[in-house]
Short mmCIF file of C-alpha atoms in Angstrom, two decimals:
data_model
loop_
_atom_site.label_atom_id
_atom_site.label_comp_id
_atom_site.label_asym_id
_atom_site.label_seq_id
_atom_site.Cartn_x
_atom_site.Cartn_y
_atom_site.Cartn_z
CA MET D 60 27.61 18.63 -16.36
CA SER D 61 25.50 18.39 -13.70
CA THR D 62 24.32 21.65 -11.95
CA ILE D 63 23.54 20.79 -7.79
CA SER D 64 22.09 23.09 -5.45
CA TYR D 65 21.59 22.84 -1.73
CA LEU D 66 19.18 24.51 -0.22
CA THR D 67 18.46 25.91 3.09
CA ARG D 68 18.64 27.63 6.49
CA ILE D 69 17.56 25.37 8.82
CA GLU D 70 17.83 24.63 12.72
CA PHE D 71 17.45 20.85 13.43
CA GLY D 72 16.66 19.88 17.44
CA GLU D 73 14.93 19.16 19.96
CA GLY D 74 13.81 22.69 21.34
CA GLN D 75 14.27 24.49 18.43
CA ILE D 76 10.93 25.83 18.23
CA SER D 77 11.35 28.69 20.78
CA ARG D 78 13.55 29.95 18.36
CA LEU D 79 10.74 31.04 16.49
CA GLN D 80 10.94 34.93 17.78
CA GLU D 81 14.27 35.02 17.29
CA LEU D 82 14.49 34.03 14.22
CA LEU D 83 11.31 35.95 12.99
CA ASP D 84 13.38 38.94 13.97
CA VAL D 85 15.97 37.44 11.79
CA LEU D 86 14.30 37.70 8.97
CA ASN D 87 13.07 41.28 9.58
CA VAL D 88 9.30 39.77 10.29
CA LYS D 89 6.94 42.62 12.60
CA ARG D 90 3.26 40.87 11.12
CA PRO D 91 3.35 37.01 10.69
CA LEU D 92 0.27 34.74 9.54
CA ILE D 93 0.44 31.12 11.19
CA ALA D 94 -0.74 29.19 8.72
CA THR D 95 -2.06 25.91 10.57
CA ASP D 96 -5.45 23.57 10.89
CA LYS D 97 -7.99 23.21 12.98
CA GLY D 98 -6.65 20.36 14.18
CA LEU D 99 -3.08 21.46 16.17
CA VAL D 100 -5.62 24.32 17.18
CA ALA D 101 -7.21 21.70 19.30
CA THR D 102 -4.29 20.31 20.37
CA GLY D 103 -3.37 22.77 21.72
CA LEU D 104 0.15 23.84 19.62
CA VAL D 105 -0.60 26.30 17.94
CA ALA D 106 -1.10 28.71 21.36
CA LYS D 107 1.91 27.87 22.95
CA VAL D 108 3.62 27.97 19.35
CA THR D 109 1.68 31.59 19.20
CA GLY D 110 2.47 32.72 23.30
CA LEU D 111 6.69 32.08 21.68
CA LEU D 112 5.82 34.87 19.90
CA LYS D 113 5.78 39.38 21.70
CA GLU D 114 3.04 39.64 19.52
CA LYS D 115 -0.99 38.22 18.66
CA PRO D 116 0.63 37.40 14.98
CA ALA D 117 -3.05 36.31 12.82
CA ILE D 118 -4.21 32.72 12.66
CA PHE D 119 -5.62 31.14 9.36
CA ASP D 120 -6.06 27.47 10.78
CA GLY D 121 -8.53 26.17 7.26
CA THR D 122 -5.82 23.90 5.51
CA PRO D 123 -7.47 21.41 3.89
CA ALA D 124 -5.87 18.05 4.18
CA ASN D 125 -4.95 18.27 0.47
CA PRO D 126 -4.63 21.62 0.05
CA THR D 127 -6.91 24.42 -2.75
CA GLU D 128 -6.66 27.39 -4.12
CA GLU D 129 -10.02 28.48 -2.73
CA ALA D 130 -8.24 27.64 0.30
CA VAL D 131 -4.78 29.52 -0.01
CA LEU D 132 -7.22 32.58 -1.28
CA ASN D 133 -8.60 32.42 2.12
CA ALA D 134 -5.16 31.87 3.79
CA HIS D 135 -4.03 35.39 1.31
CA LYS D 136 -6.75 37.80 1.88
CA ALA D 137 -5.96 36.96 5.82
CA TYR D 138 -2.42 37.80 5.38
CA ARG D 139 -3.92 41.21 4.39
CA ASP D 140 -6.34 41.78 5.83
CA ASN D 141 -4.64 42.00 8.79
CA GLY D 142 -1.09 43.95 8.16
CA CYS D 143 0.77 40.57 7.21
CA ASP D 144 4.73 40.87 6.17
CA GLY D 145 6.19 37.09 6.89
CA ILE D 146 3.87 33.94 6.94
CA ILE D 147 4.64 31.30 9.16
CA GLY D 148 3.86 27.54 7.51
CA LEU D 149 3.48 25.49 11.19
CA GLY D 150 1.40 21.79 10.60
CA GLY D 151 2.00 18.64 8.07
CA GLY D 152 2.45 19.63 4.69
CA SER D 153 -0.34 20.93 3.55
CA ALA D 154 0.50 23.33 6.49
CA LEU D 155 3.56 24.10 4.66
CA ASP D 156 2.65 24.77 1.30
CA LEU D 157 -0.63 26.39 1.40
CA ALA D 158 2.18 28.86 3.52
CA LYS D 159 4.31 28.84 -0.22
CA GLY D 160 1.33 29.69 -1.47
CA VAL D 161 0.65 32.18 0.42
CA ARG D 162 3.80 33.07 0.01
CA LEU D 163 3.58 33.00 -4.28
CA LEU D 164 0.56 35.70 -4.00
CA THR D 165 2.44 38.45 -1.94
CA GLY D 166 4.38 38.55 -5.25
CA HIS D 167 2.28 37.43 -8.21
CA GLU D 168 -1.38 37.58 -9.44
CA GLY D 169 -3.62 34.43 -9.96
CA PRO D 170 -4.47 32.38 -10.23
CA LEU D 171 -2.26 29.53 -9.53
CA ALA D 172 -2.28 27.24 -12.05
CA GLN D 173 -0.33 29.45 -13.68
CA TYR D 174 2.94 29.18 -11.87
CA THR D 175 2.94 25.68 -11.84
CA LEU D 176 6.20 23.09 -13.47
CA VAL D 177 4.00 21.46 -15.58
CA ALA D 178 2.58 24.71 -17.49
CA GLY D 179 5.88 26.38 -17.41
CA GLY D 180 5.81 28.83 -14.27
CA LEU D 181 8.90 28.18 -12.59
CA SER D 182 9.97 31.58 -14.82
CA ARG D 183 7.08 33.09 -14.23
CA ILE D 184 8.11 32.72 -10.60
CA HIS D 185 10.26 35.55 -8.63
CA GLY D 186 12.31 36.38 -5.06
CA ARG D 187 10.40 39.26 -4.97
CA ILE D 188 8.23 38.03 -2.27
CA CYS D 189 7.35 37.63 2.19
CA PRO D 190 9.43 35.80 4.22
CA MET D 191 9.05 32.57 5.33
CA ILE D 192 9.39 30.36 8.83
CA ALA D 193 8.02 26.31 7.85
CA VAL D 194 7.25 24.73 10.65
CA PRO D 195 6.40 21.19 10.36
CA THR D 196 4.87 19.48 13.16
CA THR D 197 4.88 15.72 10.95
CA SER D 198 7.47 13.86 9.68
CA GLY D 199 7.14 13.32 5.75
CA THR D 200 6.24 15.75 2.93
CA GLY D 201 9.95 17.05 3.70
CA SER D 202 8.07 20.39 2.49
CA GLU D 203 9.73 22.22 5.21
CA VAL D 204 13.25 22.55 2.26
CA GLY D 205 11.44 21.61 -0.80
CA ARG D 206 11.17 23.38 -3.79
CA ALA D 207 8.06 22.95 -5.07
CA ALA D 208 4.20 23.63 -3.15
CA VAL D 209 1.25 20.57 -5.18
CA ILE D 210 -2.23 22.79 -5.02
CA ILE D 211 -5.20 20.87 -6.33
CA THR D 212 -5.82 24.77 -8.77
CA ALA D 213 -9.24 25.41 -9.22
CA GLU D 214 -9.36 23.48 -11.86
CA GLY D 215 -9.58 19.95 -9.46
CA ARG D 216 -5.45 18.71 -10.69
CA LYS D 217 -3.07 18.68 -7.93
CA LEU D 218 0.38 19.77 -9.47
CA GLY D 219 3.32 21.39 -8.32
CA ILE D 220 4.92 24.92 -8.17
CA ILE D 221 7.92 24.88 -7.98
CA SER D 222 10.65 26.96 -7.94
CA PRO D 223 13.98 28.26 -5.46
CA HIS D 224 11.88 30.99 -5.14
CA MET D 225 9.63 28.94 -2.65
CA LEU D 226 12.28 27.36 -0.14
CA PRO D 227 11.50 29.18 3.11
CA SER D 228 13.46 31.57 3.73
CA ILE D 229 14.57 29.39 7.80
CA ALA D 230 12.75 25.58 8.23
CA ILE D 231 12.57 25.19 12.13
CA CYS D 232 12.83 21.31 11.97
CA ASP D 233 12.06 20.51 16.06
CA PRO D 234 11.29 16.38 16.75
CA GLU D 235 9.43 17.48 20.46
CA LEU D 236 6.34 18.85 18.01
CA THR D 237 5.81 15.24 16.46
CA TYR D 238 6.35 13.83 19.65
CA GLY D 239 3.04 11.65 20.67
CA LEU D 240 1.53 12.01 16.53
CA PRO D 241 -1.36 8.94 16.06
CA PRO D 242 0.57 6.24 15.67
CA GLY D 243 -1.44 6.04 11.99
CA LEU D 244 0.19 9.38 10.86
CA THR D 245 3.19 8.35 12.14
CA ALA D 246 2.61 5.10 9.44
CA ALA D 247 1.12 7.72 6.98
CA THR D 248 4.21 10.54 6.88
CA GLY D 249 7.13 8.16 7.66
CA MET D 250 6.06 6.06 4.20
CA ASP D 251 6.07 9.49 2.75
CA ALA D 252 9.32 10.28 3.70
CA ILE D 253 11.19 6.80 3.11
CA SER D 254 8.97 6.98 -0.80
CA HIS D 255 10.77 10.16 -0.74
CA CYS D 256 14.25 8.49 -0.29
CA LEU D 257 13.83 5.98 -2.66
CA GLU D 258 12.19 7.76 -5.55
CA THR D 259 14.42 9.89 -4.97
CA TYR D 260 17.72 7.23 -5.57
CA MET D 261 16.31 5.26 -8.09
CA ALA D 262 15.79 9.08 -10.82
CA PRO D 263 17.50 8.54 -12.73
CA SER D 264 20.08 12.04 -13.19
CA PHE D 265 23.58 11.83 -12.04
CA ASN D 266 23.98 13.37 -8.37
CA PRO D 267 25.18 10.91 -5.61
CA PRO D 268 25.42 14.01 -3.30
CA ALA D 269 21.41 13.01 -3.40
CA ASP D 270 22.31 9.85 -3.66
CA ALA D 271 23.70 9.29 -0.40
CA ILE D 272 21.04 11.95 1.28
CA ALA D 273 18.39 9.14 0.10
CA MET D 274 20.27 6.55 1.32
CA ASP D 275 21.77 8.26 4.73
CA GLY D 276 17.95 9.48 4.85
CA LEU D 277 16.13 5.84 3.75
CA MET D 278 18.71 4.40 6.80
CA ARG D 279 17.04 6.35 9.27
CA GLY D 280 13.34 5.66 8.68
CA TRP D 281 13.94 2.01 8.38
CA ARG D 282 16.05 1.87 11.83
CA SER D 283 13.25 3.75 13.06
CA LEU D 284 9.62 3.45 11.43
CA ARG D 285 7.69 0.84 13.00
CA ALA D 286 10.28 2.63 16.97
CA ALA D 287 8.20 5.67 15.52
CA VAL D 288 4.60 3.77 15.95
CA ALA D 289 5.22 1.59 18.87
CA ASP D 290 5.87 4.42 21.03
CA GLY D 291 4.77 7.80 20.06
CA LYS D 292 6.86 9.54 22.78
CA ASN D 293 10.32 7.87 21.28
CA GLU D 294 12.91 10.06 21.26
CA ALA D 295 15.55 9.36 19.42
CA ALA D 296 12.79 7.88 16.47
CA ARG D 297 11.46 10.51 16.07
CA ASN D 298 14.10 12.02 15.57
CA ASP D 299 15.98 9.56 12.92
CA MET D 300 11.66 9.89 11.26
CA MET D 301 12.34 14.64 10.94
CA MET D 302 16.01 13.79 9.63
CA CYS D 303 14.76 10.72 7.75
CA ALA D 304 11.84 13.00 5.96
CA LEU D 305 14.50 16.23 5.85
CA GLU D 306 17.05 14.42 3.80
CA GLY D 307 14.37 12.73 1.98
CA ALA D 308 13.66 15.68 0.48
CA MET D 309 16.80 17.85 0.33
CA ALA D 310 17.10 15.07 -1.75
CA PHE D 311 14.79 15.38 -4.66
CA GLN D 312 15.49 18.04 -5.76
CA LYS D 313 17.38 15.71 -7.93
CA GLY D 314 13.67 14.13 -8.89
CA LEU D 315 11.44 11.31 -8.19
CA GLY D 316 8.79 8.95 -10.00
CA ALA D 317 6.03 6.91 -10.73
CA VAL D 318 4.94 7.08 -7.13
CA HIS D 319 4.19 9.96 -7.59
CA ALA D 320 2.89 10.89 -11.02
CA LEU D 321 0.32 8.55 -9.29
CA THR D 322 -0.24 9.81 -6.48
CA HIS D 323 -0.75 13.53 -7.08
CA PRO D 324 -3.95 12.70 -9.23
CA LEU D 325 -4.65 10.27 -6.57
CA GLY D 326 -4.99 12.91 -4.75
CA ALA D 327 -7.10 15.13 -6.54
CA ILE D 328 -10.19 13.00 -6.43
CA ARG D 329 -12.12 14.97 -4.20
CA SER D 330 -14.70 13.10 -3.35
CA LEU D 331 -12.17 10.40 -1.71
CA ASN D 332 -9.78 13.24 0.27
CA LEU D 333 -6.93 10.67 0.36
CA HIS D 334 -3.77 10.83 1.90
CA HIS D 335 -0.96 11.08 0.50
CA GLY D 336 1.37 9.21 2.07
CA THR D 337 -0.80 6.40 2.58
CA LEU D 338 -0.91 6.67 -1.57
CA ASN D 339 2.79 7.07 -1.90
CA ALA D 340 2.60 3.77 0.89
CA VAL D 341 0.39 1.59 -1.52
CA LEU D 342 2.43 2.18 -5.13
CA MET D 343 5.83 1.69 -3.94
CA PRO D 344 6.37 -1.77 -3.90
CA ALA D 345 4.41 -2.01 -7.75
CA VAL D 346 6.65 0.99 -9.20
CA LEU D 347 9.16 -0.53 -7.30
CA ARG D 348 9.24 -3.66 -9.53
CA PHE D 349 7.84 -2.05 -12.83
CA ASN D 350 11.47 -0.02 -12.16
CA ARG D 351 13.47 -3.78 -11.59
CA GLN D 352 14.85 -3.81 -15.24
CA ALA D 353 15.75 0.02 -15.51
CA ILE D 354 17.66 1.22 -12.57
CA GLY D 355 19.81 -2.21 -12.42
CA LYS D 356 22.67 -2.64 -9.63
CA LYS D 357 20.82 -0.48 -8.10
CA TRP D 358 18.14 -2.81 -7.11
CA GLU D 359 21.17 -5.26 -5.80
CA ALA D 360 22.13 -2.17 -3.86
CA LEU D 361 18.66 -1.64 -2.00
CA GLU D 362 18.02 -5.93 -1.91
CA ALA D 363 21.84 -5.66 0.04
CA PHE D 364 19.98 -2.90 2.98
CA PHE D 365 16.98 -3.89 2.95
CA LYS D 366 18.69 -7.92 2.94
CA ALA D 367 15.00 -9.02 0.83
CA PRO D 368 14.28 -7.34 -2.25
CA PRO D 369 12.83 -4.70 -2.11
CA ASP D 370 9.51 -4.68 -3.22
CA LYS D 371 8.54 -7.17 -0.52
CA ALA D 372 10.40 -5.81 2.53
CA ILE D 373 7.64 -2.40 1.94
CA GLU D 374 5.29 -4.55 1.91
CA GLY D 375 6.48 -6.46 5.68
CA VAL D 376 6.09 -2.62 6.94
CA ASN D 377 3.57 -2.32 5.36
CA GLN D 378 1.29 -4.72 7.04
CA ASP D 379 3.70 -4.46 11.12
CA ILE D 380 2.55 -0.95 10.69
CA GLY D 381 -0.77 -0.29 9.66
CA ILE D 382 -1.06 0.48 5.91
CA PRO D 383 -4.44 -0.39 4.57
CA SER D 384 -4.00 -3.16 1.78
CA GLY D 385 -4.66 -2.05 -1.56
CA LEU D 386 -5.75 1.56 -3.55
CA THR D 387 -9.46 -0.21 -3.40
CA ALA D 388 -9.70 -0.77 0.40
CA LEU D 389 -8.88 3.00 -0.02
CA GLY D 390 -12.20 3.37 -1.79
CA VAL D 391 -10.22 4.10 -5.27
CA THR D 392 -12.60 2.41 -8.37
CA ASP D 393 -10.75 0.23 -11.40
CA GLU D 394 -12.89 4.07 -13.07
CA MET D 395 -10.83 6.03 -11.24
CA MET D 396 -7.54 4.40 -11.94
CA LYS D 397 -8.50 4.23 -15.58
CA GLN D 398 -8.77 8.62 -15.76
CA VAL D 399 -5.45 8.58 -13.26
CA SER D 400 -3.60 6.22 -15.11
CA GLU D 401 -3.74 9.34 -18.05
CA GLU D 402 -3.47 12.02 -15.83
CA ALA D 403 -0.36 11.15 -14.30
CA LEU D 404 0.96 11.22 -17.85
CA LYS D 405 0.98 15.02 -17.12
CA ASP D 406 2.63 14.98 -14.06
CA HIS D 407 6.63 16.96 -13.23
CA CYS D 408 7.34 12.95 -11.46
CA HIS D 409 6.68 11.00 -15.01
CA ALA D 410 9.42 12.47 -16.56
CA THR D 411 12.15 11.39 -13.50
CA ASN D 412 11.30 8.08 -14.04
CA PRO D 413 13.93 5.60 -14.32
CA ARG D 414 11.06 3.45 -16.66
CA ILE D 415 9.30 5.64 -18.28
CA ALA D 416 5.44 4.35 -18.48
CA THR D 417 2.23 4.09 -20.48
CA ALA D 418 -0.95 4.85 -19.46
CA ALA D 419 -1.35 1.00 -20.15
CA ASP D 420 1.53 0.71 -17.67
CA TYR D 421 0.09 3.37 -15.00
CA LEU D 422 -3.21 1.40 -15.09
CA ALA D 423 -1.54 -1.79 -14.21
CA ILE D 424 1.06 -0.89 -11.58
CA MET D 425 -2.53 0.58 -10.08
CA ARG D 426 -4.17 -2.91 -10.53
CA ALA D 427 -1.30 -4.62 -9.07
CA ALA D 428 -1.21 -2.23 -6.48
CA ALA D 429 -5.08 -2.58 -5.63
#
């Protein structure tokens, strides 16, 4: 028997951001906090979104590249100090996850570590929290339809806080918000979305709807990623990439795997502050090779889809879109790899890889991706 659940309200399409006030009214939110980052403020997009609202919202723009508990606490203080009654996550996955963290604290006491999945936090999370609208401006994490907020806790671990209650109330997926995204960020976020589709498809639990959604997302991302990187205003490619990100996250309710078990602790290395999608891209070929013996006919299905061995296909697209050559190029040392190999065993994605890895396996994967 399988329990299969999908998901939340999604408004998808060009121009849907214009409905933001309407959707806040649906949720009866009078005074939202917009959680975003300084980069988006500098582009003028935050001002544009603010201009769509009847009343000026509160704004928190201190989201770091990898969201931290400290930043969540600062944003929650802004929420309280401004008398807010709802939250808008506006930005990439970091801003959306930070917004989810703030939302959690509107109905729960800290610290955040007690709500992480690996600490048994699922049973501690309830639905008496404020409404949230998620507005992604990149096509990568799919956090707008995900149950998780991945946050670096006060202890320095990058962990998932996971519950159906963490799903945003409404997701506004407007591809226009990604037009003109720089090539490097398009590449990294795009490979994040593709990695979600691939890892979900390989995950061993029985969920045919998730497999089908993952493969549709993979098809869209694979046919459009190079075009989106080459031309930031390619409307069809941007539409495909946003749907790829959305479908990857819809599907990964089934589970992810070794790529994410590694990228979470790698992303927690504060001295490097590495981009999650870039790490996924770099690690995916080695993880595909590691999983090959465990996924059987799914390897053959992927080989037919890519018209090449899956690991070679991912290496090829990484090279084409300018992904760094390996972990060493990103500044990851062998000593860091040894520590991460132990931390990966504690990650919530470790248990859903089709072939369960040891610390030595994880170290070998990273060294192969170096």
